[in-house]
Short mmCIF file of C-alpha atoms and ligand atoms in Angstrom, two decimals:
data_model
loop_
_atom_site.label_atom_id
_atom_site.label_comp_id
_atom_site.label_asym_id
_atom_site.label_seq_id
_atom_site.Cartn_x
_atom_site.Cartn_y
_atom_site.Cartn_z
CA MET Y 1 32.77 -68.52 47.39
CA ALA Y 2 30.33 -71.54 48.08
CA GLU Y 3 29.96 -72.62 51.52
CA PRO Y 4 31.48 -76.25 51.85
CA THR Y 5 28.54 -78.79 52.42
CA GLU Y 6 28.51 -82.41 53.34
CA ASP Y 7 27.68 -83.62 49.89
CA PRO Y 8 30.79 -83.24 47.74
CA GLN Y 9 28.43 -83.36 44.70
CA ILE Y 10 26.31 -80.36 45.60
CA THR Y 11 29.63 -78.50 46.66
CA PHE Y 12 31.04 -79.23 43.16
CA THR Y 13 27.72 -77.95 41.45
CA GLN Y 14 27.66 -74.84 43.73
CA ILE Y 15 31.13 -73.98 42.63
CA ASP Y 16 30.59 -74.32 39.09
CA VAL Y 17 27.59 -72.27 39.33
CA ASP Y 18 29.37 -69.57 41.07
CA LEU Y 19 32.21 -69.71 38.58
CA ASP Y 20 29.73 -69.46 35.55
CA VAL Y 21 27.97 -66.44 37.02
CA GLN Y 22 31.31 -64.53 37.67
CA GLU Y 23 32.62 -65.38 34.24
CA ILE Y 24 29.14 -64.08 32.58
CA LEU Y 25 29.48 -61.08 34.53
CA LEU Y 26 33.42 -60.69 33.96
CA ALA Y 27 32.58 -60.91 29.95
CA ALA Y 28 29.74 -58.39 30.34
CA SER Y 29 32.04 -55.98 32.34
CA GLN Y 30 35.05 -56.26 29.94
CA HIS Y 31 32.55 -56.06 26.87
CA ASP Y 32 33.91 -59.01 25.33
CA PHE Y 33 31.12 -59.62 22.90
CA ALA Y 34 32.38 -63.06 21.48
CA LYS Y 35 32.69 -64.64 24.73
CA LEU Y 36 29.79 -63.24 26.33
CA ARG Y 37 27.46 -64.44 23.44
CA GLN Y 38 29.14 -67.99 23.74
CA LEU Y 39 28.40 -67.96 27.53
CA VAL Y 40 24.95 -66.77 27.43
CA ARG Y 41 23.68 -68.93 24.34
CA THR Y 42 25.54 -71.91 24.83
CA GLN Y 43 28.17 -72.56 27.13
CA SER Y 44 26.86 -71.97 30.31
CA GLN Y 45 24.74 -74.47 32.24
CA LEU Y 46 22.57 -71.86 33.73
CA PRO Y 47 18.90 -71.57 32.89
CA ASP Y 48 18.66 -68.00 32.63
CA ALA Y 49 22.27 -66.89 31.87
CA ALA Y 50 21.34 -63.26 30.61
CA ASN Y 51 20.11 -62.31 34.17
CA VAL Y 52 22.68 -63.68 36.68
CA LYS Y 53 23.37 -61.61 39.77
CA ASP Y 54 26.47 -60.85 41.61
CA PRO Y 55 25.46 -61.66 45.11
CA GLU Y 56 27.64 -58.83 46.58
CA THR Y 57 26.42 -55.53 44.36
CA GLY Y 58 23.31 -57.30 42.85
CA TYR Y 59 24.77 -56.52 39.39
CA SER Y 60 23.03 -58.38 36.71
CA PRO Y 61 25.08 -58.51 33.22
CA LEU Y 62 23.23 -55.33 31.88
CA HIS Y 63 24.44 -53.49 35.32
CA SER Y 64 28.08 -54.76 34.75
CA ALA Y 65 28.41 -53.90 31.15
CA ILE Y 66 26.92 -50.28 31.97
CA ALA Y 67 29.03 -49.75 35.11
CA ALA Y 68 32.23 -50.54 32.74
CA CYS Y 69 31.54 -47.33 31.08
CA GLU Y 70 31.81 -45.06 33.84
CA PRO Y 71 34.19 -42.22 33.35
CA GLU Y 72 37.33 -41.84 35.56
CA THR Y 73 36.76 -39.13 37.47
CA ASP Y 74 39.79 -37.30 36.61
CA ASP Y 75 38.99 -37.54 32.94
CA LYS Y 76 36.82 -34.30 32.62
CA THR Y 77 35.80 -32.10 29.87
CA ASN Y 78 34.49 -28.68 30.84
CA GLY Y 79 34.09 -29.89 34.25
CA ALA Y 80 31.69 -32.75 33.57
CA ALA Y 81 33.04 -36.46 33.11
CA THR Y 82 32.02 -38.11 29.67
CA VAL Y 83 31.99 -41.62 28.45
CA ASP Y 84 34.86 -42.72 26.33
CA PRO Y 85 33.39 -42.99 22.91
CA ASP Y 86 35.44 -46.36 22.33
CA VAL Y 87 33.98 -47.82 25.69
CA LEU Y 88 30.57 -46.50 24.81
CA LYS Y 89 30.60 -48.23 21.36
CA SER Y 90 31.48 -51.74 22.84
CA GLY Y 91 29.00 -51.09 25.77
CA ILE Y 92 26.16 -50.72 23.18
CA ALA Y 93 26.79 -53.74 21.48
CA THR Y 94 27.11 -55.99 24.78
CA VAL Y 95 23.85 -54.17 25.87
CA LYS Y 96 22.01 -55.11 22.71
CA LEU Y 97 23.45 -58.71 22.96
CA LEU Y 98 22.24 -58.90 26.56
CA LEU Y 99 18.61 -57.42 25.63
CA GLN Y 100 18.56 -59.57 22.61
CA GLU Y 101 19.25 -62.82 25.22
CA GLY Y 102 16.30 -61.61 27.31
CA ALA Y 103 17.95 -59.59 30.08
CA ILE Y 104 15.48 -57.90 32.04
CA TRP Y 105 15.30 -54.12 31.62
CA ASN Y 106 14.40 -53.10 35.10
CA ASP Y 107 16.25 -55.49 37.48
CA LEU Y 108 17.24 -53.82 40.71
CA ASP Y 109 21.01 -53.85 42.15
CA ASN Y 110 21.82 -53.59 45.78
CA ASN Y 111 21.70 -49.96 45.47
CA ASP Y 112 18.18 -49.91 44.44
CA GLU Y 113 19.04 -48.97 40.69
CA THR Y 114 17.95 -50.54 37.62
CA PRO Y 115 20.55 -50.68 34.60
CA GLY Y 116 18.90 -47.54 33.19
CA CYS Y 117 19.09 -45.61 36.60
CA LEU Y 118 22.79 -46.45 36.44
CA ALA Y 119 23.13 -45.60 32.72
CA ARG Y 120 21.54 -42.07 33.51
CA ARG Y 121 23.55 -41.64 36.65
CA ILE Y 122 27.00 -42.13 34.70
CA GLY Y 123 25.78 -39.87 31.74
CA ALA Y 124 25.73 -42.82 29.29
CA LEU Y 125 22.74 -41.38 27.63
CA GLU Y 126 22.90 -43.81 24.63
CA LEU Y 127 22.51 -46.79 26.74
CA TYR Y 128 20.13 -45.38 28.89
CA GLU Y 129 17.78 -44.83 25.65
CA LEU Y 130 18.49 -48.26 24.61
CA ILE Y 131 17.15 -49.60 27.96
CA VAL Y 132 14.03 -47.27 27.77
CA ASP Y 133 13.34 -48.78 24.23
CA ALA Y 134 13.62 -52.23 25.96
CA GLY Y 135 11.32 -51.19 28.70
CA VAL Y 136 8.86 -49.93 26.09
CA ARG Y 137 8.69 -53.25 24.22
CA ALA Y 138 8.43 -55.38 27.36
CA GLU Y 139 5.73 -53.22 28.91
CA MET Y 140 3.76 -53.07 25.48
CA LEU Y 141 3.91 -56.76 25.35
CA MET Y 142 2.77 -57.31 28.98
CA ASN Y 143 -0.29 -55.11 28.52
CA ARG Y 144 -1.06 -56.95 25.36
CA LEU Y 145 -0.98 -60.28 27.05
CA ASP Y 146 -2.99 -58.98 29.77
CA GLY Y 147 -5.46 -58.04 26.99
CA TYR Y 148 -5.63 -61.65 25.80
CA GLU Y 149 -5.76 -62.92 29.38
CA GLU Y 150 -9.01 -60.91 29.88
CA LEU Y 151 -10.40 -61.78 26.71
CA SER Y 152 -9.74 -65.58 27.24
CA GLU Y 153 -11.30 -65.56 30.90
CA ASP Y 154 -14.10 -63.64 29.47
CA GLU Y 155 -14.73 -66.27 26.84
CA ASN Y 156 -14.25 -69.15 29.49
CA GLU Y 157 -16.89 -67.37 31.65
CA ASP Y 158 -19.43 -67.36 28.49
CA GLU Y 159 -19.15 -71.06 27.96
CA GLU Y 160 -19.62 -71.26 32.00
CA GLN Y 161 -22.68 -69.03 31.61
CA GLU Y 162 -24.03 -71.06 28.98
CA ALA Y 163 -23.78 -74.32 30.97
CA LYS Y 164 -25.46 -72.82 34.15
CA THR Y 165 -28.96 -74.17 34.97
CA GLU Y 166 -31.97 -71.74 34.41
CA GLU Y 167 -32.80 -71.02 38.16
CA GLU Y 168 -29.36 -69.24 38.41
CA PRO Y 169 -29.47 -65.59 38.31
CA GLU Y 170 -27.70 -63.92 35.51
CA THR Y 171 -24.37 -62.14 36.67
CA ALA Y 172 -21.95 -59.76 34.68
CA PRO Y 173 -18.97 -61.55 33.76
CA GLU Y 174 -16.00 -60.35 35.83
CA LEU Y 175 -12.80 -59.73 34.06
CA VAL Y 176 -9.48 -60.21 35.43
CA ASP Y 177 -8.76 -57.45 37.77
CA ALA Y 178 -5.75 -55.91 36.01
CA SER Y 179 -5.26 -53.11 38.86
CA GLU Y 180 -3.50 -55.83 40.68
CA GLN Y 181 -1.30 -56.78 37.95
CA GLU Y 182 -0.08 -53.88 36.40
CA THR Y 183 2.73 -51.89 37.50
CA ALA Y 184 2.11 -48.27 36.45
CA PRO Y 185 -1.05 -47.10 37.80
CA THR Y 186 -2.00 -43.36 36.36
CA ASP Y 187 -1.83 -41.45 39.61
CA ALA Y 188 -0.26 -41.61 42.74
CA PRO Y 189 0.88 -45.32 42.41
CA ALA Y 190 0.30 -45.92 46.15
CA ASN Y 191 1.40 -49.40 45.80
CA PRO Y 192 0.56 -51.89 43.32
CA GLN Y 193 -1.57 -53.84 45.77
CA VAL Y 194 -4.25 -51.01 46.04
CA SER Y 195 -6.99 -51.88 43.97
CA ASN Y 196 -9.55 -49.38 42.68
CA ARG Y 197 -12.48 -50.90 44.66
CA GLY Y 198 -10.31 -51.59 47.80
CA TYR Y 199 -9.61 -47.85 47.72
CA LEU Y 200 -13.35 -46.92 47.11
CA ASP Y 201 -14.37 -49.01 50.22
CA SER Y 202 -11.73 -47.44 52.29
CA ASN Y 203 -12.04 -44.47 54.68
CA LEU Y 204 -10.22 -41.43 53.61
CA THR Y 205 -8.62 -38.58 55.87
CA ILE Y 206 -9.44 -35.29 53.97
CA GLU Y 207 -7.13 -32.38 55.22
CA GLN Y 208 -6.74 -28.95 54.07
CA ASP Y 209 -3.62 -29.91 51.84
CA ARG Y 210 -3.96 -33.55 51.26
CA ILE Y 211 -6.31 -36.74 51.00
CA LEU Y 212 -5.05 -39.99 52.50
CA ASP Y 213 -6.45 -43.09 52.08
CA SER Y 214 -6.79 -45.63 55.04
CA ASP Y 215 -3.28 -46.95 54.46
CA GLN Y 216 -1.57 -43.49 54.40
CA ASN Y 217 -1.14 -43.41 50.58
CA GLY Y 218 -1.40 -40.00 49.12
CA VAL Y 219 -4.66 -39.65 47.05
CA MET Y 220 -4.10 -36.08 46.12
CA MET Y 221 -1.88 -33.54 47.45
CA GLU Y 222 -1.31 -29.64 47.50
CA TRP Y 223 1.85 -29.66 45.85
CA GLU Y 224 0.17 -30.52 42.65
CA ARG Y 225 -1.75 -27.11 42.39
CA GLU Y 226 0.31 -25.67 39.63
CA ILE Y 227 0.02 -28.79 37.44
CA MET Y 228 -3.83 -28.48 37.61
CA ARG Y 229 -3.74 -24.93 37.24
CA LYS Y 230 -1.92 -25.23 34.09
CA SER Y 231 -4.04 -28.26 32.87
CA ALA Y 232 -7.14 -26.27 33.21
CA ALA Y 233 -5.68 -23.34 31.31
CA LYS Y 234 -4.72 -25.49 28.23
CA LEU Y 235 -8.24 -27.17 28.18
CA LEU Y 236 -10.57 -24.36 28.70
CA PRO Y 237 -8.87 -21.24 27.09
CA THR Y 238 -12.21 -19.46 26.64
CA PRO Y 239 -15.25 -19.12 28.87
CA GLY Y 240 -18.51 -20.83 27.41
CA LEU Y 241 -17.13 -24.41 26.82
CA LYS Y 242 -18.62 -27.47 28.24
CA VAL Y 243 -16.23 -29.39 30.44
CA LEU Y 244 -15.93 -33.14 31.97
CA ASN Y 245 -13.85 -33.82 34.90
CA ILE Y 246 -13.31 -37.40 36.04
CA GLY Y 247 -11.95 -37.39 39.87
CA HIS Y 248 -12.62 -34.60 42.00
CA GLY Y 249 -10.09 -35.14 44.80
CA MET Y 250 -9.68 -31.73 46.46
CA GLY Y 251 -11.39 -29.91 43.78
CA ILE Y 252 -8.26 -28.11 42.85
CA VAL Y 253 -8.78 -28.69 39.03
CA ASP Y 254 -12.65 -28.14 39.30
CA GLY Y 255 -11.72 -25.01 41.01
CA PHE Y 256 -9.59 -23.74 38.02
CA LEU Y 257 -12.08 -25.00 35.46
CA GLN Y 258 -15.03 -23.24 37.33
CA GLU Y 259 -12.98 -20.02 37.02
CA LYS Y 260 -13.31 -20.36 33.25
CA ALA Y 261 -17.00 -19.78 33.42
CA PRO Y 262 -17.73 -23.17 31.47
CA ALA Y 263 -21.46 -23.41 29.98
CA SER Y 264 -21.46 -26.83 31.77
CA HIS Y 265 -19.14 -28.50 34.18
CA HIS Y 266 -19.62 -32.38 34.73
CA ILE Y 267 -17.76 -34.07 37.33
CA ILE Y 268 -17.59 -37.55 38.25
CA GLU Y 269 -16.53 -38.69 41.70
CA ALA Y 270 -16.76 -42.60 43.07
CA HIS Y 271 -15.47 -42.14 46.51
CA ALA Y 272 -18.69 -41.28 48.89
CA ASP Y 273 -16.24 -39.33 51.61
CA VAL Y 274 -15.12 -37.16 48.37
CA VAL Y 275 -18.73 -36.76 47.37
CA ALA Y 276 -19.94 -35.67 50.78
CA GLU Y 277 -16.90 -33.09 51.23
CA MET Y 278 -17.98 -31.59 47.57
CA LYS Y 279 -21.20 -30.88 48.69
CA LYS Y 280 -20.19 -29.68 52.04
CA ARG Y 281 -18.15 -27.13 50.04
CA GLY Y 282 -21.29 -26.31 47.94
CA TRP Y 283 -20.03 -27.69 44.71
CA ASP Y 284 -23.71 -28.98 43.94
CA SER Y 285 -24.59 -25.52 43.67
CA LYS Y 286 -22.07 -23.88 41.51
CA PRO Y 287 -22.85 -22.62 38.06
CA GLY Y 288 -23.26 -25.30 35.71
CA VAL Y 289 -22.09 -28.01 37.89
CA VAL Y 290 -23.62 -31.43 37.32
CA ILE Y 291 -22.14 -34.08 39.94
CA HIS Y 292 -22.07 -37.93 38.66
CA GLU Y 293 -21.75 -39.98 41.99
CA GLY Y 294 -20.27 -43.38 40.92
CA ARG Y 295 -17.13 -44.91 39.00
CA TRP Y 296 -16.76 -43.46 35.44
CA GLN Y 297 -16.88 -47.07 34.01
CA ASP Y 298 -20.44 -46.97 35.19
CA ILE Y 299 -21.62 -43.48 34.30
CA LEU Y 300 -19.66 -42.74 30.94
CA PRO Y 301 -21.68 -45.19 28.79
CA ALA Y 302 -24.93 -43.44 30.15
CA LEU Y 303 -23.57 -40.08 29.23
CA VAL Y 304 -22.69 -41.35 25.69
CA GLU Y 305 -26.14 -42.62 25.19
CA ASN Y 306 -27.80 -39.51 26.05
CA GLY Y 307 -25.50 -37.80 23.52
CA GLU Y 308 -23.71 -35.61 25.97
CA THR Y 309 -20.50 -34.09 24.31
CA PHE Y 310 -17.65 -31.96 25.84
CA ASP Y 311 -15.18 -29.46 24.37
CA ALA Y 312 -12.69 -30.60 27.22
CA ILE Y 313 -12.34 -33.66 29.43
CA TYR Y 314 -9.66 -34.36 32.17
CA TYR Y 315 -8.89 -37.49 33.85
CA ASP Y 316 -7.45 -37.99 37.25
CA THR Y 317 -8.27 -40.97 39.25
CA PHE Y 318 -6.76 -43.33 41.90
CA ALA Y 319 -5.40 -46.55 42.23
CA GLU Y 320 -6.62 -47.43 38.66
CA SER Y 321 -4.18 -49.55 36.30
CA TYR Y 322 -2.96 -48.66 33.06
CA ALA Y 323 -5.06 -50.69 31.45
CA ASP Y 324 -8.24 -48.80 32.99
CA PHE Y 325 -6.77 -45.68 31.59
CA ARG Y 326 -6.14 -47.37 28.22
CA ASP Y 327 -9.93 -48.48 28.41
CA PHE Y 328 -10.91 -44.83 28.88
CA PHE Y 329 -9.25 -43.47 26.15
CA SER Y 330 -9.70 -45.99 23.81
CA GLU Y 331 -13.30 -46.79 24.48
CA GLN Y 332 -14.92 -43.70 26.11
CA VAL Y 333 -13.29 -40.65 24.60
CA ILE Y 334 -14.47 -40.98 21.15
CA GLY Y 335 -18.24 -41.09 22.13
CA LEU Y 336 -17.61 -37.85 24.60
CA LEU Y 337 -15.17 -35.38 23.11
CA GLU Y 338 -16.09 -32.54 20.50
CA GLN Y 339 -14.30 -33.09 16.98
CA GLU Y 340 -12.03 -30.05 17.89
CA GLY Y 341 -12.07 -30.57 21.76
CA LYS Y 342 -9.05 -31.52 23.75
CA TRP Y 343 -8.54 -33.82 26.75
CA GLY Y 344 -5.72 -34.38 29.17
CA PHE Y 345 -4.91 -36.70 32.31
CA PHE Y 346 -2.54 -36.36 35.12
CA ASN Y 347 0.41 -38.17 34.05
CA GLY Y 348 1.85 -39.79 37.33
CA MET Y 349 2.68 -43.13 35.47
CA GLY Y 350 5.87 -44.31 36.97
CA ALA Y 351 6.85 -41.19 38.38
CA ASP Y 352 8.66 -42.73 41.28
CA ARG Y 353 11.56 -43.34 39.11
CA GLN Y 354 12.91 -41.37 35.93
CA ILE Y 355 13.27 -44.53 33.72
CA SER Y 356 9.78 -45.65 34.61
CA TYR Y 357 8.19 -42.38 33.79
CA ASP Y 358 10.33 -42.27 30.37
CA VAL Y 359 9.10 -45.61 29.57
CA TYR Y 360 5.37 -45.15 30.44
CA GLN Y 361 5.38 -41.80 28.39
CA LYS Y 362 6.38 -43.92 25.38
CA VAL Y 363 3.99 -46.71 25.92
CA ALA Y 364 1.18 -44.21 26.48
CA GLU Y 365 2.12 -42.19 23.27
CA MET Y 366 2.09 -45.48 21.28
CA ASP Y 367 -1.39 -46.49 22.68
CA LEU Y 368 -2.87 -43.10 22.40
CA PHE Y 369 -1.67 -42.98 18.82
CA GLU Y 370 -3.42 -46.36 18.22
CA ALA Y 371 -6.64 -44.89 19.81
CA GLY Y 372 -6.50 -42.04 17.26
CA PHE Y 373 -4.92 -39.34 19.32
CA ASP Y 374 -2.03 -36.91 18.96
CA VAL Y 375 -0.51 -35.87 22.15
CA GLU Y 376 1.55 -32.48 22.97
CA TRP Y 377 3.61 -32.68 26.01
CA GLU Y 378 4.85 -29.79 27.97
CA ASP Y 379 7.66 -29.97 30.49
CA ILE Y 380 6.73 -28.31 33.93
CA PRO Y 381 9.70 -28.15 36.73
CA VAL Y 382 8.43 -29.91 39.86
CA PRO Y 383 9.89 -28.16 42.84
CA LYS Y 384 11.79 -30.38 45.39
CA LEU Y 385 9.31 -32.29 47.66
CA GLU Y 386 11.29 -33.52 50.41
CA GLY Y 387 9.07 -32.15 53.31
CA GLU Y 388 6.08 -33.11 51.30
CA TRP Y 389 6.03 -36.87 52.49
CA GLU Y 390 5.91 -36.58 56.25
CA GLY Y 391 2.99 -38.89 57.07
CA VAL Y 392 2.59 -40.24 53.75
CA ARG Y 393 3.34 -44.00 53.11
CA ARG Y 394 5.60 -43.52 49.93
CA ALA Y 395 6.93 -40.73 48.04
CA TYR Y 396 4.91 -41.32 44.85
CA TRP Y 397 6.77 -38.39 42.96
CA VAL Y 398 10.67 -38.24 42.46
CA VAL Y 399 11.23 -37.03 38.85
CA ASP Y 400 12.30 -33.42 38.18
CA ASN Y 401 9.67 -32.44 35.24
CA TYR Y 402 6.18 -33.31 35.31
CA ARG Y 403 5.16 -33.71 31.33
CA LEU Y 404 1.89 -32.04 30.77
CA PRO Y 405 -0.04 -33.98 28.18
CA LEU Y 406 -2.68 -32.39 25.86
CA CYS Y 407 -4.33 -34.71 23.73
CA ARG Y 408 -6.54 -34.25 20.31
CA PHE Y 409 -8.29 -36.31 17.65
CA MET Y 410 -5.80 -36.87 14.92
CA ASP Y 411 -6.23 -34.85 11.78
C1 LIG O 501 -6.17 -37.57 42.33
S1 LIG O 501 -7.64 -37.31 42.92
C2 LIG O 501 -8.11 -36.21 41.83
C3 LIG O 501 -7.44 -34.86 42.01
C4 LIG O 501 -8.15 -33.72 41.24
N1 LIG O 501 -7.38 -33.61 39.92
C5 LIG O 501 -7.81 -32.47 41.95
O1 LIG O 501 -7.48 -31.45 41.38
O2 LIG O 501 -7.69 -32.35 43.49
C6 LIG O 501 -8.57 -38.81 42.27
C7 LIG O 501 -9.82 -38.74 42.49
O3 LIG O 501 -10.56 -39.54 41.74
C8 LIG O 501 -11.68 -40.40 42.29
N2 LIG O 501 -11.54 -41.86 41.71
C9 LIG O 501 -11.10 -43.03 41.99
N3 LIG O 501 -11.22 -43.83 40.97
C10 LIG O 501 -12.52 -43.40 40.32
C11 LIG O 501 -13.56 -44.02 39.53
N4 LIG O 501 -13.27 -45.15 38.98
N5 LIG O 501 -14.21 -43.06 38.97
C12 LIG O 501 -14.31 -42.02 39.30
N6 LIG O 501 -13.42 -41.21 40.28
C13 LIG O 501 -12.81 -42.05 40.82
C14 LIG O 501 -10.89 -40.46 43.73
O4 LIG O 501 -11.83 -40.98 44.61
C15 LIG O 501 -10.32 -39.14 44.05
O5 LIG O 501 -11.13 -38.40 44.35
#
């Protein structure tokens, strides 16, 4: 209910708005398709009617429509509550309408749940899939728009460059730093504000079972060992192959790769503390090992120019954006991977929420396809990690299964 104010005009308007909001949320929760369509399209005076919020629950119309599908607790089949098929049908129509009208797929309610989280929790899996697909569309579009932004900034800078006086030294045009804009970094998404360059300038705490950055974000942790073991086994099934690993971290995957006795083993590592530690541990004198100190962005073009090729490549960096990762596989891998070679990456995109993980798997799959790669996924159960996060700024992994990717050139 609106607080009374001195100005009767404001009070009147506020009450109108509150009533509109409640009417939209009610129509969504009743799956009243005709009324909802009328409200969100024309009748309501609200500027963003498909995204209004209930002040008490934080529910958006999408939350309301999905919550209304929750089965009664005593309506059980084989011990599990199932969504009533008729309610589900009207729920699907309502959710589709809201998405068409611009409802935000990942808005949070006061319980820290997105509409998709809610759908998954109540077992409305068809609704969950609708929201995942909406997320994929939204993220693909956003990634494309970021690309255009980079391009137009670049063009502007070209023009500015031309206009510069001759005495000024030439500097490389700087692109938009997408790492601060994107939502799904490829590894431990410490927090979206951690940029790769900021990370590389920070001091690390390197312990036996973890590496933390200066803000206590987990860079690499021992619990990932099994994932690294399986990734190395898939990439190097036999001895005598040539392998490239990008991001040494705790050296776990490099340890497993070494066990496969590769003919050559190149490692790119950009953080000075990690490079110092790997030398202390004798990595520079292991068989076949070539260490490249620096960012892959600077090292890989020279490797391509020298004609180096690999049977296997692994990519696991930190504080990089999805755009960096996409650049890696769409620009660099083609020049480095043998025709029959395989490559993989640490698949940690969006792993702090199941729906984000599912959305980013599909986004990556589509971009990989566009770049000319097939990808196979293998699910690996991740043990409960509750005790692991002590002293770590935030749990970057909450999903139950790790999806291990193995990529090859398309036939
Ligand atoms: C998650 S750790 C890698 C863990 C490794 N897979 C393991 O098994 O221990 C990420 C590593 O990538 C490095 N790194 C971050 N950005 C990089 C970049 N642009 N180029 C090369 N290495 C980078 C970090 O310094 C860090 O050592």
